[in-house]
Amino acid sequence: MNKQCADILAGKLDSASLAKLEALANEHLVEFLADAVKLCRPDSVTVFDDSKSDVQQVRRLALETREEKALATDGHTYHFDGMQDQGRDKEVTRYLVPADQSLAKTLNQMEREQGLGEVRGLLAGSMTGRRMLVRFFCLGPTGSPFSVSCAQITDSAYVAHSEDLLYRAGYEQFKRLGGSGEFFRFVHSSGKLTADMVSAEPDKKRIYIDYTREHVYSVNTQYAGNTVGLKKLALRLAIRKADREGWLAEHMFVMGVHGPANRVTYFTGAYPSACGKTSTAMIPGETIVGDDIAYFRSIGGQARAVNVEVGIFGIIQDVKAKDDPVIWDVLHKPGEVIFSNVLIHDGLPYWLGMGEEIPADGVNFSGAWQTGKKDSASGAIPPAHKNARYTISLRSIANLDPELDNPQGVPVGGVIYGGRDSDTAVPVQQSFDWTHGIVAYGASQESETTSATIGQEGVRAFNLMSNLDFLAIPLGKYIKNNLDFGLKLANPPRVFATNYFQREGGQFLTGMRDKAVWVKWMELRVHNEAPAIKAPTGLIPVYEDLLRIFQQVLGKEYSREDYIRQFTIRIPENLAKLDRIEKIYRTEVKDAPAAVFEVIAQQRARLQALQAAKGDYVKPTDL
Ligand code: SPV
Ligand code: MN
């Protein structure tokens, strides 16, 4: 260790921590740590390794600091975030861009030196009186072509505990780095806290991404989407790394869909937050690899994907025994679960849409709560927040896929894009080819905004491959990388689009569990085992196949009327969508590949030809 760093760290680390740091023999790491210590001025620094006892110590600390409190069920705890800290905060999440560079204008950014000055100013002395925790994790399986090593520094035991549930231990992985500086760096401080352990200065919340050094700073926030470095902060860095190295980092689940004769076909799916992504990945009878973030590589000419994580930070609203039996079970049996922003009453958690009566009083993210409690700004305070969540390890899930830790990932048979779309797309369709799917589904994704991010809900917004919030490279380049990835493969994954949110007169046209049918149909399509009807927007199912699958999977009689209503091609809405998307690519994206405009033009021509022949709304039986 160089002398300067040794002087900074002197007296802060006990001998066990110092030994753990030295065993990694990594000067880059020491420099990163010394810089953070000098800046945040903690009273002490504890370095953790992958051992059970260290992981247990973190869990205990989260209770000691009162960031988490124990519930009645063994292993269950709860945690609250502040009233103004209930989702990812896009407004204060910014890329720090060197003066001679610029990112796409749609990305929130500021000049690097100015941003560093601001965020480091807020972090200065932030850990005085506290202990700094130093953790190591690995994104993707360890010892794999997909592995990305990460060092997390935080003063929050809740953040560190969440990471133990969500990520693979990485201390041993760091040893394999052989002193290299190739790792992502995260520094988080809770900042000043109230007696309830939430930020006292939420207006000083900042999440700044210094991509030039693969270093993210986060301060004055507790919400995991803003604080857990390895989640969405790392995704932003990974998108840049993937761009440099020729792979893909996507906001996607990974799941095994079980087809005929014990065949398992893997799908990945991009859905904006709170649009059915986790519940798709957890469909009973199928197996889950991951619910949020996937890395893709071409290995031996095949598309393969891994789950970056090993846990779930999932939305709890509407988790019901009948619709989500897999997760319901985990949330009710003993074992490690962190509930966040739910209502607590008599040692038990309650959430919106749980299908059971919610008590009239308790404790929630607003403090002591009773029915009718009001907040001066936003009116009635609900018993639990809409973005309330659970944090669990995937290893506690009954239908975990056995390939989770395969260092080569799983082969990808299909890629799904799904959004919250009340009036345009059919429930499920397949693209004509890779390029059509990437452009007409992925790059044309729109979705109505949800409570997963702070701001107005229910507004239709462009959301490129559900990854727009995390893009850190020009949009056109990102689309081109996706196009190129598939075009280089002999047999690229099939591309699909789903829509669970079609509505008519305020009523949903499809049922909550119908996604179990759509995935089975897609599985058959990957193997060319179901015919399809050619619509202008893609290939759609024939009625008889759905009738059979509904019967087999849900034991439900699927009527021809439902099929016709759901799969009618709504031509004016589809044309209007193409216009909106084309406008974005013509006016806001400087570097859109030519394929974007070609695919849009072809789709428009197909829709117009059908409209001229058969009118605005064309039944699948008239195609
Ligand atoms: C999402 O909002 O997409 C999530 C949760 O998966 S967060 O960690 O907030 O990103
Ligand atoms: Mn997500």
XYZ file of C-alpha atoms and ligand atoms in Angstrom:
634
model
C 0.000 0.000 0.000
C 1.430 3.386 -0.869
C 2.234 5.677 2.034
C -0.338 8.321 1.252
C -3.161 5.787 1.313
C -1.743 4.050 4.364
C -1.764 7.368 6.237
C -5.397 8.035 5.328
C -6.497 4.564 6.366
C -4.368 4.435 9.519
C -6.432 3.893 12.624
C -9.693 3.442 10.678
C -9.485 -0.293 9.942
C -9.151 -2.968 12.600
C -6.584 -5.683 11.982
C -9.110 -8.108 10.449
C -10.314 -5.505 7.966
C -6.786 -4.499 7.092
C -5.828 -8.130 6.461
C -8.844 -8.590 4.170
C -7.929 -5.476 2.223
C -4.287 -6.439 1.905
C -5.115 -9.974 0.771
C -6.706 -8.507 -2.341
C -3.403 -6.860 -3.285
C -5.129 -4.236 -5.383
C -3.698 -0.707 -5.404
C -6.664 0.578 -7.415
C -8.988 -0.632 -4.707
C -6.853 0.877 -1.952
C -6.852 4.214 -3.754
C -10.610 4.094 -4.230
C -11.085 3.344 -0.544
C -8.608 5.944 0.666
C -10.303 8.591 -1.456
C -13.721 7.679 -0.016
C -12.365 7.690 3.564
C -10.724 11.054 3.100
C -13.948 12.421 1.657
C -16.626 10.884 3.911
C -14.532 10.818 7.123
C -16.085 7.763 8.795
C -15.130 6.921 12.381
C -14.192 3.411 11.300
C -14.052 1.204 8.213
C -15.071 -2.456 8.118
C -14.084 -4.637 5.172
C -16.277 -7.699 4.658
C -15.476 -10.882 2.817
C -17.810 -13.635 1.537
C -17.892 -15.596 4.805
C -21.163 -16.511 6.472
C -20.134 -14.697 9.627
C -19.478 -11.446 7.753
C -22.809 -11.672 5.957
C -24.546 -12.320 9.274
C -22.797 -9.344 10.793
C -24.266 -7.088 8.085
C -27.735 -8.446 8.769
C -27.317 -7.747 12.498
C -26.007 -4.258 11.811
C -29.123 -3.370 9.797
C -31.182 -4.123 12.914
C -28.769 -2.333 15.229
C -28.856 0.849 13.143
C -32.684 0.554 13.019
C -32.635 0.828 9.213
C -34.504 -2.470 9.414
C -36.768 -3.825 12.127
C -37.726 -7.397 12.807
C -41.188 -8.747 11.968
C -43.006 -11.637 13.638
C -41.979 -14.214 11.035
C -38.442 -15.504 11.452
C -36.028 -13.769 9.059
C -38.494 -11.076 7.965
C -37.608 -7.410 8.448
C -39.019 -4.112 7.239
C -37.458 -0.905 6.084
C -38.858 2.543 5.232
C -37.710 5.138 2.765
C -38.609 8.801 3.199
C -41.832 10.324 1.872
C -39.897 11.907 -1.010
C -37.748 8.871 -1.666
C -40.190 6.223 -2.854
C -38.822 5.484 -6.314
C -35.953 6.025 -8.681
C -35.368 9.761 -8.934
C -34.535 10.524 -12.559
C -34.410 14.266 -11.995
C -31.342 14.070 -9.731
C -29.673 11.094 -11.453
C -27.121 12.554 -13.829
C -24.188 11.522 -15.978
C -21.056 13.534 -15.376
C -19.793 14.409 -18.833
C -16.289 15.779 -19.504
C -16.360 19.273 -21.011
C -15.245 18.032 -24.445
C -17.913 15.300 -24.701
C -21.690 15.203 -24.857
C -24.280 12.475 -24.451
C -27.625 12.248 -26.233
C -29.753 15.224 -25.278
C -32.475 12.949 -23.881
C -30.055 11.840 -21.138
C -29.823 13.807 -17.911
C -26.285 15.113 -17.653
C -24.026 17.848 -16.356
C -20.449 18.958 -16.757
C -18.212 16.498 -14.924
C -16.073 18.814 -12.809
C -19.065 20.797 -11.665
C -21.000 17.617 -10.819
C -18.074 16.078 -8.971
C -17.693 19.261 -6.960
C -21.360 19.228 -6.042
C -21.745 15.581 -5.108
C -18.401 15.319 -3.359
C -19.347 18.452 -1.451
C -22.494 16.703 -0.235
C -20.519 13.577 0.705
C -17.820 15.497 2.583
C -17.851 14.401 6.208
C -21.111 12.488 5.645
C -19.922 9.422 7.567
C -18.571 11.181 10.628
C -19.867 9.296 13.663
C -20.559 6.256 11.492
C -18.956 3.094 10.260
C -18.059 2.736 6.571
C -18.887 -0.669 5.133
C -16.816 -2.057 2.261
C -18.381 -4.855 0.230
C -17.452 -6.893 -2.838
C -19.889 -8.435 -5.271
C -19.949 -9.860 -8.759
C -22.477 -9.074 -11.468
C -23.227 -12.286 -13.330
C -21.843 -15.686 -12.297
C -18.317 -15.567 -10.854
C -15.431 -16.913 -12.927
C -17.413 -16.452 -16.136
C -17.008 -14.418 -19.333
C -19.967 -12.390 -18.031
C -18.490 -11.500 -14.594
C -18.160 -7.843 -13.638
C -16.540 -7.152 -10.272
C -17.926 -4.401 -8.073
C -16.798 -2.626 -4.920
C -19.531 -0.967 -2.856
C -18.799 1.531 -0.123
C -21.777 2.597 1.972
C -22.724 3.699 5.463
C -26.064 1.917 5.164
C -26.334 -1.608 6.503
C -29.703 -1.848 4.689
C -27.949 -1.263 1.356
C -25.264 -3.815 2.226
C -27.865 -6.330 3.437
C -29.955 -5.875 0.287
C -26.876 -6.572 -1.793
C -26.235 -9.827 0.038
C -29.686 -10.980 -1.013
C -29.486 -9.616 -4.541
C -25.913 -10.330 -5.719
C -23.254 -12.966 -5.819
C -20.525 -12.613 -3.239
C -17.433 -11.100 -4.869
C -14.556 -10.999 -2.411
C -13.020 -14.159 -3.864
C -13.725 -12.831 -7.360
C -11.690 -9.736 -6.481
C -8.717 -11.949 -5.719
C -8.936 -13.229 -9.300
C -8.637 -9.677 -10.616
C -4.910 -9.908 -9.948
C -4.671 -6.255 -8.962
C -6.489 -4.948 -12.023
C -8.497 -1.736 -11.838
C -11.317 -3.274 -13.950
C -14.156 -3.001 -11.468
C -17.187 -0.782 -10.898
C -17.008 1.576 -7.926
C -19.942 2.777 -5.842
C -19.960 5.213 -2.945
C -23.200 5.768 -1.094
C -23.975 7.720 2.037
C -27.391 8.073 3.611
C -26.452 11.624 4.543
C -28.141 13.323 7.496
C -30.887 11.118 8.925
C -34.023 11.758 10.938
C -34.863 9.716 14.037
C -36.795 7.416 11.658
C -33.585 6.729 9.727
C -34.675 8.452 6.529
C -32.974 11.392 4.825
C -33.291 14.667 6.679
C -32.306 16.547 3.516
C -34.156 14.905 0.630
C -33.722 18.057 -1.439
C -29.997 17.274 -1.421
C -30.471 13.816 -2.923
C -28.001 13.233 -5.763
C -27.015 10.198 -7.842
C -24.127 11.132 -10.106
C -22.441 8.783 -12.528
C -18.806 9.425 -13.370
C -18.550 6.962 -16.232
C -15.006 8.057 -17.070
C -13.865 6.199 -13.927
C -16.771 3.720 -13.653
C -17.602 5.388 -10.370
C -21.069 6.259 -9.049
C -21.855 8.554 -6.116
C -25.208 8.492 -4.291
C -26.164 10.621 -1.300
C -29.181 11.645 0.820
C -31.319 8.722 -0.326
C -32.322 5.266 0.939
C -34.547 3.868 -1.858
C -32.684 0.842 -3.209
C -33.048 1.871 -6.869
C -31.012 4.976 -5.981
C -28.582 3.447 -3.488
C -27.828 -0.202 -4.281
C -24.918 0.392 -6.617
C -25.116 -2.960 -8.327
C -28.678 -2.463 -9.533
C -29.545 0.410 -11.831
C -26.360 2.379 -11.208
C -24.239 -0.523 -12.441
C -26.583 -1.063 -15.383
C -25.670 2.388 -16.660
C -21.964 1.585 -16.465
C -22.530 -1.881 -17.954
C -24.279 -0.437 -21.015
C -21.140 1.571 -21.759
C -18.840 -1.373 -21.071
C -20.955 -3.626 -23.295
C -20.826 -1.016 -26.056
C -17.023 -0.987 -25.893
C -16.659 -4.745 -25.691
C -19.382 -5.977 -28.079
C -22.033 -7.486 -25.810
C -25.415 -6.260 -24.500
C -26.643 -5.137 -21.060
C -30.440 -5.171 -20.947
C -33.296 -4.400 -18.550
C -34.666 -7.916 -18.975
C -35.851 -10.965 -17.084
C -34.599 -14.428 -17.999
C -36.900 -17.436 -17.686
C -37.258 -21.023 -18.791
C -40.561 -21.816 -20.509
C -41.413 -25.495 -20.355
C -42.582 -26.919 -23.676
C -43.651 -30.361 -24.845
C -41.593 -33.422 -23.879
C -39.712 -31.674 -21.038
C -38.184 -29.153 -23.421
C -37.058 -25.889 -21.764
C -36.757 -22.816 -23.967
C -35.236 -19.686 -22.464
C -36.780 -16.274 -22.960
C -35.648 -12.834 -21.953
C -38.116 -9.999 -21.563
C -37.899 -6.217 -21.401
C -40.808 -4.509 -19.665
C -40.745 -1.057 -18.104
C -40.872 -1.041 -14.303
C -44.239 -2.114 -12.869
C -45.551 -3.611 -16.120
C -45.663 -7.317 -15.297
C -42.001 -8.204 -15.737
C -41.449 -9.952 -12.415
C -44.799 -11.748 -12.516
C -44.020 -13.050 -16.007
C -40.633 -14.343 -14.866
C -42.408 -16.109 -11.981
C -45.283 -17.738 -13.847
C -46.190 -20.933 -11.958
C -45.043 -24.007 -13.841
C -42.166 -22.188 -15.538
C -38.711 -21.579 -14.054
C -37.128 -18.255 -13.207
C -33.520 -17.308 -13.881
C -33.902 -13.598 -13.159
C -36.435 -10.778 -13.107
C -34.605 -7.542 -13.866
C -31.236 -7.324 -15.604
C -29.564 -9.603 -18.148
C -26.236 -9.561 -19.924
C -26.038 -11.123 -23.394
C -23.029 -12.499 -25.180
C -22.545 -14.415 -28.360
C -20.796 -17.640 -27.323
C -19.990 -20.193 -30.013
C -22.260 -18.294 -32.387
C -25.231 -18.588 -30.028
C -27.007 -15.846 -28.055
C -26.560 -16.607 -24.367
C -27.744 -14.630 -21.349
C -27.150 -14.522 -17.620
C -29.035 -12.979 -14.762
C -26.768 -10.301 -13.371
C -28.418 -10.773 -9.974
C -29.425 -13.647 -7.680
C -32.331 -11.971 -5.930
C -35.456 -9.933 -6.506
C -36.301 -6.380 -5.482
C -39.889 -6.750 -6.557
C -43.057 -4.690 -6.437
C -45.364 -6.088 -3.779
C -48.589 -4.320 -4.754
C -51.147 -6.770 -6.133
C -49.163 -9.841 -5.060
C -52.060 -12.159 -4.199
C -52.212 -15.788 -3.143
C -54.262 -16.709 -6.181
C -52.363 -14.834 -8.918
C -48.793 -15.134 -7.607
C -48.614 -18.314 -5.508
C -44.850 -18.652 -5.938
C -43.951 -15.316 -4.439
C -46.848 -15.376 -1.956
C -45.312 -18.486 -0.473
C -41.869 -16.885 -0.056
C -43.423 -13.806 1.563
C -45.220 -15.912 4.153
C -42.738 -18.553 5.191
C -39.742 -18.060 7.497
C -36.610 -16.944 5.648
C -34.878 -13.736 4.747
C -37.220 -11.073 3.349
C -36.881 -7.293 3.579
C -40.262 -5.594 3.139
C -40.019 -1.927 2.211
C -42.676 0.766 2.419
C -45.498 -1.605 3.390
C -47.881 -1.124 6.341
C -46.821 -2.830 9.569
C -49.441 -3.919 12.074
C -48.808 -6.326 14.940
C -45.525 -7.513 13.437
C -47.008 -8.359 10.034
C -46.682 -6.602 6.661
C -49.675 -5.460 4.578
C -49.744 -4.055 1.056
C -52.168 -2.702 -1.508
C -54.004 -5.281 -3.555
C -52.971 -8.244 -1.388
C -56.514 -9.617 -1.508
C -56.919 -9.426 2.282
C -58.294 -6.790 4.574
C -55.732 -4.120 5.455
C -55.765 -2.915 9.097
C -57.027 0.607 9.764
C -53.826 1.606 11.550
C -50.185 0.734 11.920
C -46.800 2.142 10.952
C -45.842 3.028 7.395
C -43.467 5.254 5.426
C -45.246 8.306 6.888
C -44.755 7.174 10.535
C -47.729 6.192 12.706
C -50.623 5.761 10.275
C -54.370 5.426 10.518
C -57.066 5.447 7.833
C -57.691 9.007 6.663
C -54.213 10.314 7.559
C -53.400 13.208 5.283
C -50.230 14.680 3.922
C -50.303 18.447 3.375
C -48.971 18.116 -0.182
C -50.528 15.034 -1.711
C -53.749 14.353 0.159
C -54.629 11.003 1.701
C -51.677 8.781 2.555
C -52.288 5.187 1.477
C -51.543 2.394 3.969
C -48.646 1.172 1.838
C -46.865 2.843 -1.062
C -47.681 1.692 -4.584
C -43.971 1.098 -5.140
C -43.605 -0.863 -1.875
C -41.274 -3.814 -2.428
C -39.851 -7.050 -1.147
C -36.210 -8.062 -1.327
C -35.471 -11.769 -1.418
C -32.890 -14.221 -2.647
C -33.906 -16.193 -5.724
C -32.630 -19.232 -3.878
C -35.743 -19.169 -1.697
C -38.050 -19.554 -4.707
C -39.567 -22.938 -5.429
C -39.374 -22.663 -9.225
C -35.812 -21.409 -9.516
C -34.209 -22.547 -12.772
C -31.196 -24.867 -12.259
C -29.117 -22.871 -14.779
C -28.946 -19.695 -12.674
C -25.221 -20.022 -12.063
C -24.140 -21.520 -15.370
C -21.013 -19.493 -16.185
C -21.893 -19.731 -19.896
C -25.440 -18.444 -19.313
C -28.517 -19.954 -20.969
C -29.251 -20.095 -24.717
C -31.844 -17.482 -25.653
C -34.717 -18.802 -27.780
C -36.894 -15.712 -27.635
C -36.788 -12.059 -26.653
C -40.002 -10.345 -25.514
C -40.825 -6.643 -25.365
C -43.866 -5.694 -23.283
C -45.395 -2.380 -22.336
C -48.388 -0.817 -20.643
C -50.509 -0.027 -23.678
C -54.248 0.441 -23.310
C -55.294 0.798 -26.935
C -52.811 -0.223 -29.630
C -51.069 -3.603 -29.598
C -52.512 -7.133 -29.494
C -51.709 -9.332 -26.435
C -48.962 -11.300 -28.169
C -47.269 -11.266 -31.567
C -44.034 -12.353 -33.185
C -41.859 -10.221 -35.420
C -41.119 -11.182 -39.014
C -37.391 -11.272 -38.284
C -34.739 -9.935 -35.878
C -34.536 -6.463 -37.433
C -38.304 -6.032 -37.536
C -38.564 -7.112 -33.878
C -35.758 -4.897 -32.605
C -37.188 -1.857 -34.383
C -40.979 -2.338 -34.359
C -41.136 -3.780 -30.833
C -37.938 -2.923 -28.910
C -37.040 0.473 -30.334
C -40.731 1.470 -30.585
C -41.631 0.629 -27.009
C -43.991 3.018 -25.316
C -45.493 2.585 -21.909
C -47.656 4.469 -19.474
C -45.513 5.753 -16.580
C -45.819 4.076 -13.163
C -44.938 4.717 -9.527
C -41.532 3.026 -9.921
C -40.132 6.432 -10.793
C -40.948 9.707 -9.076
C -43.304 11.874 -11.168
C -46.705 11.741 -12.839
C -48.240 8.323 -13.499
C -50.220 7.047 -16.479
C -48.556 9.231 -19.108
C -47.682 7.434 -22.347
C -43.922 7.712 -22.719
C -41.348 6.435 -25.189
C -39.185 3.822 -23.487
C -36.611 2.326 -25.846
C -36.338 -1.380 -24.975
C -37.486 -0.495 -21.419
C -33.916 0.593 -20.961
C -34.186 4.299 -21.668
C -33.794 5.305 -18.032
C -30.412 3.594 -17.939
C -28.950 4.385 -21.354
C -25.558 5.973 -21.204
C -24.626 5.906 -24.880
C -26.287 7.527 -27.904
C -29.691 5.956 -28.586
C -28.924 5.144 -32.221
C -25.697 3.389 -31.271
C -27.567 1.326 -28.706
C -30.129 0.249 -31.320
C -27.348 -0.526 -33.789
C -25.580 -2.685 -31.184
C -28.793 -4.662 -30.696
C -29.344 -5.046 -34.449
C -25.738 -6.120 -35.030
C -25.818 -8.584 -32.153
C -28.605 -10.658 -33.727
C -27.511 -10.240 -37.317
C -24.170 -11.855 -36.514
C -25.869 -15.005 -35.187
C -26.700 -17.924 -37.466
C -29.978 -18.425 -35.604
C -30.931 -15.271 -33.703
C -33.594 -15.466 -30.991
C -37.180 -14.973 -32.177
C -38.570 -11.586 -31.153
C -42.025 -11.123 -29.607
C -44.173 -8.320 -28.197
C -46.747 -8.692 -25.438
C -49.344 -6.315 -24.044
C -51.140 -7.229 -20.816
C -52.900 -3.881 -20.542
C -55.411 -3.630 -23.424
C -58.553 -1.936 -22.194
C -62.041 -1.156 -23.423
C -64.412 1.046 -21.429
C -61.972 0.950 -18.512
C -62.019 -2.877 -18.383
C -58.938 -4.981 -19.056
C -59.485 -7.266 -22.048
C -57.156 -9.990 -20.797
C -56.879 -11.719 -17.438
C -53.989 -11.439 -14.962
C -52.980 -15.036 -15.538
C -53.273 -15.066 -19.335
C -49.559 -14.383 -19.677
C -49.087 -18.063 -18.792
C -50.779 -18.842 -22.121
C -48.869 -16.311 -24.203
C -45.504 -17.719 -23.085
C -46.524 -21.260 -24.062
C -47.559 -20.037 -27.509
C -44.242 -18.228 -27.935
C -42.392 -21.368 -26.888
C -44.093 -23.327 -29.651
C -43.332 -20.589 -32.167
C -39.602 -20.712 -31.371
C -39.698 -24.340 -32.511
C -42.031 -23.727 -35.476
C -44.690 -25.858 -33.813
C -47.666 -23.516 -34.141
C -49.007 -21.805 -37.242
C -49.508 -18.035 -37.226
C -51.543 -15.423 -39.070
C -49.695 -12.624 -40.779
C -50.915 -9.217 -39.571
C -49.310 -5.901 -40.610
C -47.685 -5.630 -37.175
C -46.454 -9.223 -36.850
C -47.443 -12.862 -36.654
C -50.419 -13.556 -34.398
C -51.849 -16.793 -32.965
C -54.686 -18.782 -34.530
C -57.718 -19.250 -32.305
C -57.554 -23.038 -32.046
C -54.034 -23.010 -30.579
C -55.002 -20.508 -27.896
C -58.209 -22.413 -27.153
C -56.148 -25.545 -26.508
C -53.441 -23.788 -24.462
C -55.969 -21.882 -22.312
C -57.587 -25.226 -21.535
C -54.287 -26.957 -20.772
C -52.620 -24.228 -18.738
C -55.483 -22.418 -17.014
C -58.328 -24.894 -17.404
C -60.262 -22.027 -18.935
C -62.681 -21.911 -21.870
C -61.280 -19.225 -24.200
C -64.070 -17.793 -26.290
C -63.859 -16.869 -29.944
C -65.332 -13.464 -29.026
C -62.465 -12.775 -26.619
C -59.960 -13.826 -29.260
C -61.493 -11.526 -31.852
C -61.702 -8.573 -29.475
C -58.112 -9.015 -28.259
C -56.490 -9.718 -31.615
C -58.316 -7.182 -33.771
C -55.742 -5.007 -35.492
C -56.417 -1.413 -34.510
C -55.090 0.396 -37.550
C -55.583 4.093 -36.632
C -53.911 3.559 -33.242
C -51.030 1.653 -34.824
C -50.509 4.336 -37.465
C -50.565 7.064 -34.818
C -47.968 5.167 -32.835
C -45.684 4.876 -35.866
C -45.964 8.637 -36.363
C -45.024 9.305 -32.733
C -42.059 6.956 -32.899
C -40.805 8.214 -36.236
C -40.964 11.790 -34.965
C -38.769 10.887 -31.998
C -36.175 9.264 -34.246
C -36.254 12.158 -36.722
C -36.089 14.968 -34.183
C -34.535 13.743 -30.942
C -32.138 11.008 -31.980
C -29.266 12.125 -34.157
C -27.835 8.732 -35.015
C -30.818 6.431 -35.652
C -29.799 3.578 -37.987
C -31.450 3.554 -41.429
C -33.181 0.274 -40.499
C -35.368 2.185 -38.022
C -36.916 4.290 -40.795
C -37.129 1.352 -43.206
C -39.003 -0.858 -40.773
C -41.360 1.976 -39.814
C -42.087 2.753 -43.483
C -42.769 -0.894 -44.300
C -45.069 -1.308 -41.314
C -46.954 1.868 -42.215
C -47.387 0.663 -45.812
C -48.749 -2.712 -44.633
C -51.189 -1.033 -42.243
C -52.391 1.437 -44.895
C -52.897 -1.302 -47.472
C -55.022 -3.298 -45.037
C -56.953 -0.197 -44.014
C -57.762 0.577 -47.657
C -58.977 -2.984 -48.189
C -60.803 -3.713 -44.918
C -61.289 -0.571 -42.833
C -59.917 0.704 -39.515
C -60.435 -2.323 -37.284
C -59.692 -5.704 -38.820
C -60.562 -8.940 -37.088
C -57.918 -11.668 -37.041
C -60.398 -13.889 -38.857
C -60.490 -11.349 -41.716
C -56.743 -11.260 -42.261
C -37.181 -0.773 -11.631
O -37.738 0.272 -11.249
O -37.010 -1.030 -12.826
C -36.713 -1.733 -10.651
C -36.564 -1.303 -9.282
O -36.371 -2.822 -11.016
S -35.268 -0.175 -9.119
O -34.261 -0.802 -8.289
O -35.814 0.992 -8.493
O -34.718 0.127 -10.420
Mn -36.048 -2.857 -13.171
